[in-house]
Short mmCIF file of C-alpha atoms and ligand atoms in Angstrom, two decimals:
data_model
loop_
_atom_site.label_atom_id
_atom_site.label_comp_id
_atom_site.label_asym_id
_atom_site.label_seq_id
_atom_site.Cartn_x
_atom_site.Cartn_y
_atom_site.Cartn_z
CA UNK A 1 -12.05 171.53 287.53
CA UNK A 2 -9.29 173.96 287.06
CA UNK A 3 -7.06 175.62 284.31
CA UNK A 4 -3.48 174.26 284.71
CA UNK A 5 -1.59 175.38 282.16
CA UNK A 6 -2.69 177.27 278.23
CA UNK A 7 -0.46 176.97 275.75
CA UNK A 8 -0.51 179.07 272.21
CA UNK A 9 0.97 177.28 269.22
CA UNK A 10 2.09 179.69 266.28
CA UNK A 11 2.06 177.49 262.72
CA UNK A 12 2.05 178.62 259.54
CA UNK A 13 0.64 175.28 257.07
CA UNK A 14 0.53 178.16 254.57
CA UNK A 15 -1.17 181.18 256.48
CA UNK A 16 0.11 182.00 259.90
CA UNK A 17 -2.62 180.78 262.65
CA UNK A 18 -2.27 181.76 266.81
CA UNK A 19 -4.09 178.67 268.36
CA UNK A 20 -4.64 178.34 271.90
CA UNK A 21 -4.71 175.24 273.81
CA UNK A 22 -6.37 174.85 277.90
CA UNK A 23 -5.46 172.17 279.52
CA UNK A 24 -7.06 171.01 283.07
CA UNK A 25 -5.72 169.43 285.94
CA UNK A 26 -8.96 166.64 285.03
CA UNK A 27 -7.04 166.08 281.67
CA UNK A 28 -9.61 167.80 279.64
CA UNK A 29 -8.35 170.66 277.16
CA UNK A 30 -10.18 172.99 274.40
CA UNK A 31 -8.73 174.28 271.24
CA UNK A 32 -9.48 178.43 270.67
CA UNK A 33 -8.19 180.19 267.49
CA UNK A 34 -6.48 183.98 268.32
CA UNK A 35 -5.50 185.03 264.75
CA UNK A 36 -5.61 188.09 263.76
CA UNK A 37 -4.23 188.41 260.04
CA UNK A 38 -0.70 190.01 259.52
CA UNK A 39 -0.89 190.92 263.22
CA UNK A 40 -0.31 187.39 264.86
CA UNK A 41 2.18 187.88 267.05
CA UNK A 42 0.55 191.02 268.82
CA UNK A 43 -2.18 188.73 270.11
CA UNK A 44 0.87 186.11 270.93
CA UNK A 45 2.33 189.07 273.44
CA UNK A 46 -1.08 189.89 274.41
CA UNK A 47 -2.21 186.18 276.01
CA UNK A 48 1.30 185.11 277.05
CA UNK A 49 2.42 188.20 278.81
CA UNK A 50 -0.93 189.64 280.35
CA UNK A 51 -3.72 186.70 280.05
CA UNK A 52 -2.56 183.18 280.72
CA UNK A 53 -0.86 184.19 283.99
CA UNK A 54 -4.28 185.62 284.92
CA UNK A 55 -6.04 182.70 284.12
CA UNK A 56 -4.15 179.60 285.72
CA UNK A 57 -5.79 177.86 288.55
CA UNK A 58 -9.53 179.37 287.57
CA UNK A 59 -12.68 177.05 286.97
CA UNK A 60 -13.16 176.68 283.03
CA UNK A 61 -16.57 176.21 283.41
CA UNK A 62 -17.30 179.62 284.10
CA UNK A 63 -17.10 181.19 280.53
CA UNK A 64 -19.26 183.85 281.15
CA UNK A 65 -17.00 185.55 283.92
CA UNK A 66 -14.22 184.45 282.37
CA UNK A 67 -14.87 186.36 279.94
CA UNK A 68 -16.57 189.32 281.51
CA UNK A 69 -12.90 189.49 283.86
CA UNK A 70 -11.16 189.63 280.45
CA UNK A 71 -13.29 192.44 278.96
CA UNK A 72 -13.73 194.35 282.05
CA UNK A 73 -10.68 193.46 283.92
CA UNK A 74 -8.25 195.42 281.39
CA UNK A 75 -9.54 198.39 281.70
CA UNK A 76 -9.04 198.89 277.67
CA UNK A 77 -11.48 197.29 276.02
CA UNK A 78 -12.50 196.41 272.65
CA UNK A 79 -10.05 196.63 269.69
CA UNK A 80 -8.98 193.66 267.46
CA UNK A 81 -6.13 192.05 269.53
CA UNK A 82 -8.05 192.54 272.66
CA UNK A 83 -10.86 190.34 270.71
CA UNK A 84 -9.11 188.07 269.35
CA UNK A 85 -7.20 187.26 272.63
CA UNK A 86 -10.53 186.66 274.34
CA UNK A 87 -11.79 184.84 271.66
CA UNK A 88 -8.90 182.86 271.34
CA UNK A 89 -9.74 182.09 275.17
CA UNK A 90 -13.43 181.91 274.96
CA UNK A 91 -13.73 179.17 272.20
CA UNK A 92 -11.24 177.02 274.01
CA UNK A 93 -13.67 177.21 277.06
CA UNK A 94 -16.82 176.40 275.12
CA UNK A 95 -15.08 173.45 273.81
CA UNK A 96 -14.25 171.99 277.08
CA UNK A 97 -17.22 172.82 278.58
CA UNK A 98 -19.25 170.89 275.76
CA UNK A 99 -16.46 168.05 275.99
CA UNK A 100 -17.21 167.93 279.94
CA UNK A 101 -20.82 167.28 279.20
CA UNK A 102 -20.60 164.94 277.13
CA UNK A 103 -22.06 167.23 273.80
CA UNK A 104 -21.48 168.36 270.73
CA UNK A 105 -21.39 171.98 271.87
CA UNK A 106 -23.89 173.54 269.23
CA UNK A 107 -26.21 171.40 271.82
CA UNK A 108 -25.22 173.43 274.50
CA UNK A 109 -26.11 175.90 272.62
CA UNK A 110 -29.89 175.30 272.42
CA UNK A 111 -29.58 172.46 269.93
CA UNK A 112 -30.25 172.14 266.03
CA UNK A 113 -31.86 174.62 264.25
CA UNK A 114 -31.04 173.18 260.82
CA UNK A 115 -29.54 170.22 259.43
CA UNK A 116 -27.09 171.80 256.97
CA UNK A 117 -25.29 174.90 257.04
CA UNK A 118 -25.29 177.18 253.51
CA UNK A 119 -21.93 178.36 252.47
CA UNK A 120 -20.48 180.99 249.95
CA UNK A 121 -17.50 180.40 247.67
CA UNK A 122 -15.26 182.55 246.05
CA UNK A 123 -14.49 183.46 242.28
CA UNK A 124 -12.31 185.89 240.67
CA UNK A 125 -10.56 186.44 237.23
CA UNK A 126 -8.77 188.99 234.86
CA UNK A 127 -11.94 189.65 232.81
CA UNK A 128 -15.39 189.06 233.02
CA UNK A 129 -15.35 185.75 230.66
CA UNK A 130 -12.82 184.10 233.16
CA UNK A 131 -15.21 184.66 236.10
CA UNK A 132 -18.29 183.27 234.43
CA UNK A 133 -16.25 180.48 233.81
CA UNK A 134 -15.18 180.13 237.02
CA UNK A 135 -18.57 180.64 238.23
CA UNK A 136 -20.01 177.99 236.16
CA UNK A 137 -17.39 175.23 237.62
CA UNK A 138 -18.59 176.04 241.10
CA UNK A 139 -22.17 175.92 240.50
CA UNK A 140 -21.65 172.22 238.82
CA UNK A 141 -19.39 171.67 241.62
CA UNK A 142 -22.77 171.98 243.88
CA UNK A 143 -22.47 175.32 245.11
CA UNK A 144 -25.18 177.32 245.82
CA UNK A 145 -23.98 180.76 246.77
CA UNK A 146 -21.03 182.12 244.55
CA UNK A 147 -19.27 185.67 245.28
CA UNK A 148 -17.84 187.11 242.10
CA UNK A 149 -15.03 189.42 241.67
CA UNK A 150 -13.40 190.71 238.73
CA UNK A 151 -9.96 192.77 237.80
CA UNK A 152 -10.02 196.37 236.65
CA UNK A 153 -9.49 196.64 232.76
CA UNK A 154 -5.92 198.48 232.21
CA UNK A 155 -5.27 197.94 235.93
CA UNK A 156 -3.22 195.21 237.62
CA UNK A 157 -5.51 192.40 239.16
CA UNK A 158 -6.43 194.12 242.75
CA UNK A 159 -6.74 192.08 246.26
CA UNK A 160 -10.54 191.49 246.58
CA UNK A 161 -11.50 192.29 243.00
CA UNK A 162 -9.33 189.91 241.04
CA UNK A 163 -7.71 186.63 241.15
CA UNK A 164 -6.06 187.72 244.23
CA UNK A 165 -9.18 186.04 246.39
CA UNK A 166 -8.07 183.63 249.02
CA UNK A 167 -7.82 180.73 247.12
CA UNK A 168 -5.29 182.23 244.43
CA UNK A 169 -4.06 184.98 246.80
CA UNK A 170 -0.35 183.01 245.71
CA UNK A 171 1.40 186.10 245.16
CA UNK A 172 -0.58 188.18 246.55
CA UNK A 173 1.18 186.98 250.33
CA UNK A 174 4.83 188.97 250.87
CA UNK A 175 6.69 189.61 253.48
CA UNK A 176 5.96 193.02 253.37
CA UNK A 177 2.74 194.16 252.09
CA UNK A 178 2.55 194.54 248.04
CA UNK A 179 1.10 197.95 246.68
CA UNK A 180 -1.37 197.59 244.57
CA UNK A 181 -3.82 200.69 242.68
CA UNK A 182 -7.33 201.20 242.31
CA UNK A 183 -9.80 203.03 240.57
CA UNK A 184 -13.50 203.94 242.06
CA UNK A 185 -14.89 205.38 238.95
CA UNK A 186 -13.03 202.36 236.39
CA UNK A 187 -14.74 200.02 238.88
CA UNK A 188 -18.37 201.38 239.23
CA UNK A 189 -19.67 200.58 235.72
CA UNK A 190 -17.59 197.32 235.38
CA UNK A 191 -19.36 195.42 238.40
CA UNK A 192 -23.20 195.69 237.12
CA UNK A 193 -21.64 194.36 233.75
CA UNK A 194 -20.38 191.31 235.31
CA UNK A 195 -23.45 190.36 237.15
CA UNK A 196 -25.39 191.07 234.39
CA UNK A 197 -23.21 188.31 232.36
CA UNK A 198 -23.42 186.08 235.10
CA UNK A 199 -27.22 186.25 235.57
CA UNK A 200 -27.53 185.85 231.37
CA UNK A 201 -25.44 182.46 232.06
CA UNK A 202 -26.06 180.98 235.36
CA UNK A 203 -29.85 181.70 235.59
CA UNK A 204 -31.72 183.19 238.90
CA UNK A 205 -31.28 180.15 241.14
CA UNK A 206 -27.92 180.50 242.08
CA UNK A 207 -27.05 183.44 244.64
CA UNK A 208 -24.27 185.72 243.73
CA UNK A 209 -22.53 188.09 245.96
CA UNK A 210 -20.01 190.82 245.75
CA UNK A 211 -17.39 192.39 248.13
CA UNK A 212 -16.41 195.98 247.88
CA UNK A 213 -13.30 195.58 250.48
CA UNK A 214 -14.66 199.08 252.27
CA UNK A 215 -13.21 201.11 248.97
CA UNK A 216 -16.52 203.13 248.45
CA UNK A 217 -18.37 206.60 249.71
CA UNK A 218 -21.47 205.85 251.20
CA UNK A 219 -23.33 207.65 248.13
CA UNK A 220 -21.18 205.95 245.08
CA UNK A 221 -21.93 202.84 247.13
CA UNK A 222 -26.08 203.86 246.89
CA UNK A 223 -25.31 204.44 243.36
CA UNK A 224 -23.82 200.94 242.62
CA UNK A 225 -26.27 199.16 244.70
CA UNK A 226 -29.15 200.66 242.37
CA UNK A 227 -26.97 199.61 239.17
CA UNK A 228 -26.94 196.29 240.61
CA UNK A 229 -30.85 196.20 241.53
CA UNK A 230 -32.11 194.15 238.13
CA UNK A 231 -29.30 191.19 239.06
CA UNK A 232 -31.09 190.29 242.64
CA UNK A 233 -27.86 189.93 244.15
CA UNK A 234 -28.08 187.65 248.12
CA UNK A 235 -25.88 191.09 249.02
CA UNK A 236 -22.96 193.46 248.52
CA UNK A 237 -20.62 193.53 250.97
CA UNK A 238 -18.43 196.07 252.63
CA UNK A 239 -19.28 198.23 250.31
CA UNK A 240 -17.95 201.38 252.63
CA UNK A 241 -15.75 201.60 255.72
CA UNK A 242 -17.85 201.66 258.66
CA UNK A 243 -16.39 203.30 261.28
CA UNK A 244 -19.35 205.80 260.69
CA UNK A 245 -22.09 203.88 260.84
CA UNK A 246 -24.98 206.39 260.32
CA UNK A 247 -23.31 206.18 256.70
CA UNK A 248 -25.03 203.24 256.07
CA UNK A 249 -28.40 205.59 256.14
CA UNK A 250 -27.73 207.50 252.90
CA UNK A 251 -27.45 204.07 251.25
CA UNK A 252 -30.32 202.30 252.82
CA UNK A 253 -32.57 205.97 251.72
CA UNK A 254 -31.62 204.91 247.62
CA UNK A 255 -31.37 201.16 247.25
CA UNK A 256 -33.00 197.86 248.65
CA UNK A 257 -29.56 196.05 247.50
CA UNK A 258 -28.92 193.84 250.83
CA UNK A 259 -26.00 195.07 252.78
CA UNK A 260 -23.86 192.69 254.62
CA UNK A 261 -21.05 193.82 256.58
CA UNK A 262 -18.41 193.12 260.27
CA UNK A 263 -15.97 191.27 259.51
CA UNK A 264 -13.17 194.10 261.08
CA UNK A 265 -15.90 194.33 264.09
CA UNK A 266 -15.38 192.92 267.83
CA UNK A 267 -17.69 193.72 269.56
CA UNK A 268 -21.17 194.25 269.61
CA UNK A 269 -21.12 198.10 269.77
CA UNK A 270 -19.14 198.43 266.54
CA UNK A 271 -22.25 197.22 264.89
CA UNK A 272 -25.46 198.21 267.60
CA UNK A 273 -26.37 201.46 265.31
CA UNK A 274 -25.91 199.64 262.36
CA UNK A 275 -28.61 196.22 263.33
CA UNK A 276 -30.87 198.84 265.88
CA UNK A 277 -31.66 200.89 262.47
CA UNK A 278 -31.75 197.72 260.00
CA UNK A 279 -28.90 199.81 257.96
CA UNK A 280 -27.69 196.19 257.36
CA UNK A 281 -29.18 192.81 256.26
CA UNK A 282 -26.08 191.05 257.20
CA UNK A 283 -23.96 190.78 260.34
CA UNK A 284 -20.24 189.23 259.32
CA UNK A 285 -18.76 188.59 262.71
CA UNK A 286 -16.70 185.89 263.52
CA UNK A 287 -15.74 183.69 266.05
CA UNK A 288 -12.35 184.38 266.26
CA UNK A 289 -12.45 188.39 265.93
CA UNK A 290 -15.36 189.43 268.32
CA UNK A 291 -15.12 187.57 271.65
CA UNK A 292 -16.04 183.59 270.75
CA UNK A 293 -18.41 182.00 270.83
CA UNK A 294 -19.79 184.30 273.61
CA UNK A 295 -19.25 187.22 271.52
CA UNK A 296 -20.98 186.60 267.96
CA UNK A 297 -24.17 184.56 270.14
CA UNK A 298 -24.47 187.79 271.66
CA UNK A 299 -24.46 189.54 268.73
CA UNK A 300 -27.02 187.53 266.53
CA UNK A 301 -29.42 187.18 269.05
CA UNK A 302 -29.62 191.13 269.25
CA UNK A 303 -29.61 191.05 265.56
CA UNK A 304 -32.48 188.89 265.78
CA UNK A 305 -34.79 191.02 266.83
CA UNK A 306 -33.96 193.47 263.87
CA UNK A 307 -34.47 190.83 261.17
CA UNK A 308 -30.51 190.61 260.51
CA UNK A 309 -29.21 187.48 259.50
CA UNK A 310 -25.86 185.93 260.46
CA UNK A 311 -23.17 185.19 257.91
CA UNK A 312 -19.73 184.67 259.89
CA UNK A 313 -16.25 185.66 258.09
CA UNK A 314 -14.62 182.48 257.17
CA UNK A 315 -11.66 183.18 254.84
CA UNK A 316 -8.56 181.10 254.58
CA UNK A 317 -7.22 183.07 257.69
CA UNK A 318 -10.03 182.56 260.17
CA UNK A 319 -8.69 178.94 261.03
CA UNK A 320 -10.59 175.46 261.28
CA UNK A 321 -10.95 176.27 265.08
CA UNK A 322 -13.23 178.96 264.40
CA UNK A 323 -14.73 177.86 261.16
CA UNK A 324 -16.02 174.77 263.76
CA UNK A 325 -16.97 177.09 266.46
CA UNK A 326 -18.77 179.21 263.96
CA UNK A 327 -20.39 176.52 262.60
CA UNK A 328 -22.30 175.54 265.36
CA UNK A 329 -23.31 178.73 266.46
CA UNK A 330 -25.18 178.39 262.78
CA UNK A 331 -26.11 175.67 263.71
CA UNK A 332 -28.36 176.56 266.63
CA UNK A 333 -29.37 180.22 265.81
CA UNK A 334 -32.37 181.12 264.74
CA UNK A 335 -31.52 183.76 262.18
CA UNK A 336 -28.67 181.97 260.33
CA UNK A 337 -28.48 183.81 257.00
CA UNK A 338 -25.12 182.06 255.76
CA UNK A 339 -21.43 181.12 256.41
CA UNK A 340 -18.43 182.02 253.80
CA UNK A 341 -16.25 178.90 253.46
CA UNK A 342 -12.95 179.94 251.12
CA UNK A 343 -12.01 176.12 252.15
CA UNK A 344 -8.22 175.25 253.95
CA UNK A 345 -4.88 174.50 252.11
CA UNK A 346 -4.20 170.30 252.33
CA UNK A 347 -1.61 171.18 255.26
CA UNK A 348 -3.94 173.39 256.76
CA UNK A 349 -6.69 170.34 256.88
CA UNK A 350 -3.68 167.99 258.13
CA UNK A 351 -2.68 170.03 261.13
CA UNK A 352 -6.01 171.16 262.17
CA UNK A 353 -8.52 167.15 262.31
CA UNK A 354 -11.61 168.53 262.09
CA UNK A 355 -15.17 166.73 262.12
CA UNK A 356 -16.94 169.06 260.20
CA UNK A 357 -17.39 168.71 256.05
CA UNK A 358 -18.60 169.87 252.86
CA UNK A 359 -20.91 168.51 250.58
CA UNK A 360 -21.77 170.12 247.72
CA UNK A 361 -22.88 174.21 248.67
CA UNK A 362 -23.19 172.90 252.31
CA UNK A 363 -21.24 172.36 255.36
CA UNK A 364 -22.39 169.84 258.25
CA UNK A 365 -21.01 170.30 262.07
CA UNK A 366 -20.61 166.28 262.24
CA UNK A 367 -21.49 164.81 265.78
CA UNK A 368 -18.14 164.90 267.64
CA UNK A 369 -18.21 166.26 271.12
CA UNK A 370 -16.73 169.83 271.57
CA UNK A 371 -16.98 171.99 268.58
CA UNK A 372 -15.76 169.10 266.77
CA UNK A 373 -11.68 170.74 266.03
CA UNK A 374 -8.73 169.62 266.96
CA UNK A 375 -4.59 170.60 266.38
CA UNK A 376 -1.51 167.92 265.35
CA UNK A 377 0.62 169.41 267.42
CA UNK A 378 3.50 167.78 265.79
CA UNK A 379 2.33 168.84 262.73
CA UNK A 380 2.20 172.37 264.23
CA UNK A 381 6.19 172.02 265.00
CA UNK A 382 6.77 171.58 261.08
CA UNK A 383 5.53 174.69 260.01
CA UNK A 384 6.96 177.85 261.80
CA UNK A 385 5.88 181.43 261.91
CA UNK A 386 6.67 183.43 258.43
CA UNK A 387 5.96 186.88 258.21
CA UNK A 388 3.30 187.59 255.79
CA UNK A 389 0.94 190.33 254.61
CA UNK A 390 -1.76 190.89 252.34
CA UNK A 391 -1.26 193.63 250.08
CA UNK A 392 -2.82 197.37 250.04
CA UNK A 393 -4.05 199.73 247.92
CA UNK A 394 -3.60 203.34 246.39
CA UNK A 395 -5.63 205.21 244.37
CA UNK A 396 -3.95 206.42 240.35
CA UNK A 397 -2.39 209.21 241.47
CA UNK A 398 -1.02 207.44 245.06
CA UNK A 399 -3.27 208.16 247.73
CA UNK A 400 -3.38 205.59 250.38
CA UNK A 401 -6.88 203.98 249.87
CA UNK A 402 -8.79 201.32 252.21
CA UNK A 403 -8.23 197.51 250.96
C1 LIG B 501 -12.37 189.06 252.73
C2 LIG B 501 -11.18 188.54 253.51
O1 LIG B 501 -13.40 187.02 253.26
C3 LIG B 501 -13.59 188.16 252.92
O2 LIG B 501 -14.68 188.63 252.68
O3 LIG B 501 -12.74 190.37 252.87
O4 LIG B 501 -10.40 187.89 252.56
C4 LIG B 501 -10.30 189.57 254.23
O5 LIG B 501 -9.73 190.44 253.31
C5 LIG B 501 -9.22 188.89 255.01
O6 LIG B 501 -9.78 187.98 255.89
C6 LIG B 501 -8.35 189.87 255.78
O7 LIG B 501 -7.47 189.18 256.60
MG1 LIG B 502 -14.90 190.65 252.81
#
């Protein structure tokens, strides 16, 4: 079998996704998602230009080298378009591979570890009532796992800490990034309030999470963890940038608050110090941002052996591609801790047939050979490319601040 042509469709049925398509001369093709958010079109130059000429006339079934000759053939590795070129590449692969055997690929992947695959949903709202509420409708919706956000009092709802989650991120979206403010110290006494509401209303069965968006030091981030101690939350996420990963020490020394964090990384070495010193409880890679399905198998199996649990990003912008390659990694792994599911605009279910579903607080892979996703091409040709951002952040007095 060879590769005889790769195409990359750029569609926007409300976010902007980079899908790539390989067909073979046997007639066989596999579907790989390459989006990276608000920097689609870099990855566009990146497989068009200096990939797909690479690749025509090579034997798909060797993923491995493939993917090795991506990595190690550019000379500059690592970095997020890099990634998400190769993983854009690598999914596609997997999917024709398992398609060529006959499989559904989490299969190929050692089989079923589970028959259901936990998910996370999100809520936000202006004040702390609104998110109870909004908690409350989830949980009798059947969720199970609920991450809670809430606005700043005298601030303007904030990306990540408001409304302004994916589902309601409305406008939120721009053409050019919106600039919003925040405020570590109006924050840090607001968040064990919430969870303390939400634990007086909801009860202990439900698990409730948090993301920080990366805004915190690594010692106000110790400091909130212990606040947030007596609610038993599943974890806090992001709660510092991690470029500096022994960081994540001074927070581990002062709170048993589970950490889960990765979903910037792409690559295994953005997060080796991090799982090799159990700093973290929770690895967030993703399909479609650290090398495939390739990539994040690597990944959790090393994080196996440190007691780290999976829990791959899966916002609105990681597409159905990779939310159905990720969801048979789950599948198969043994240390599946969960999968965030911020669930697809109608359009973006339309364009992208996929056999996986949701019942309840669960997803299921389904039983369709490949990893189970497909693209409407024609659907595809309905909804071009719109520039699009999400917004940023200052602090009060305008200091750039991480989002
Ligand atoms: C968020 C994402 O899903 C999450 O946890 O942090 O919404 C993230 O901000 C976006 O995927 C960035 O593109
Ligand atoms: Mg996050």
């Amino acid at each position: 079998m060879k590769i005889k042509d790769i195409k990359v469709i750029v569609a926007s049925p409300g976010r902007n996704f980079v899908t790539v398509k390989i067909i073979t001369d046997e007639g066989l093709y596999g579907i790989g998602d390459a989006t990276v958010n608000g920097r689609e079109k870099a990855v566009v130059s990146y497989l068009v230009d200096h990939v797909i000429p690479c690749l025509i006339g090579r034997d798909p079934m060797q993923i491995e080298d493939i993917w090795q000759y991506l990595y190690k053939g550019a000379y500059w590795r690592r970095g997020p378009i890099t990634m998400a070129a190769i993983s854009g590449i690598d999914i596609a692969l997997w999917d024709i591979k398992a398609k060529a055997a006959n499989m559904p690929l989490y299969q190929l992947l050692g089989g079923s570890s589970r028959e259901r695959i936990m998910i996370y949903q999100h809520v936000g709202g202006l004040d702390i009532n609104e998110v109870v509420e909004g908690v409350v409708r989830l949980k009798e919706r059947g969720l199970v796992a609920i991450r809670a956000q809430v606005s700043i009092p005298g601030l303007p709802p904030i990306y990540g800490t408001g409304p302004s989650t994916d589902q309601s991120a409305g406008g939120m979206i721009q053409a050019r990034p919106v600039e919003e403010v925040w405020s570590t110290h109006k924050y840090m006494p607001l968040v064990p309030k919430l969870f303390e509401k939400l634990r007086d209303t909801v009860g202990w069965d439900l698990h409730l999470l948090h993301d920080v968006h990366h805004r915190l030091t690594p010692i106000e981030a110790a400091r909130l963890g212990k606040d947030l101690e007596p609610f038993r939350l599943f974890w806090l996420e992001d709660p510092v940038p991690a470029e500096l990963q022994e960081g994540f020490r001074l927070i581990r020394q002062h709170t048993t608050q589970p950490i889960a964090l990765g979903e910037i990384f792409n690559t295994i070495w953005d997060c080796q110090q991090l799982i090799a010193e159990q700093l973290i409880d929770y690895i967030r890679v993703t399909s479609v941002h650290a090398g495939g399905v390739t990539g994040i198998k690597r990944i959790f199996d090393f994080a196996s052996i440190y007691h780290v649990r999976s829990a791959c990003h899966g916002p609105m912008d990681v597409s159905p591609v990779a939310m159905g390659a990720n969801l048979h990694v789950d599948r198969a792994i043994p240390n599946f801790g969960i999968q965030e599911y911020s669930g697809y605009l109608e359009e973006t279910h339309a364009m992208f047939p996929h056999a996986f579903a949701q019942s309840g607080g669960y997803l299921t892979t389904g039983e369709a050979i490949g990893h189970g996703v497909d693209i409407d091409e024609k659907i595809a040709a309905k909804y071009p490319y719109e520039a699009a951002y999400l917004p940023v952040a200052r602090a009060e007095d305008g200091t750039m601040w991480s989002w």
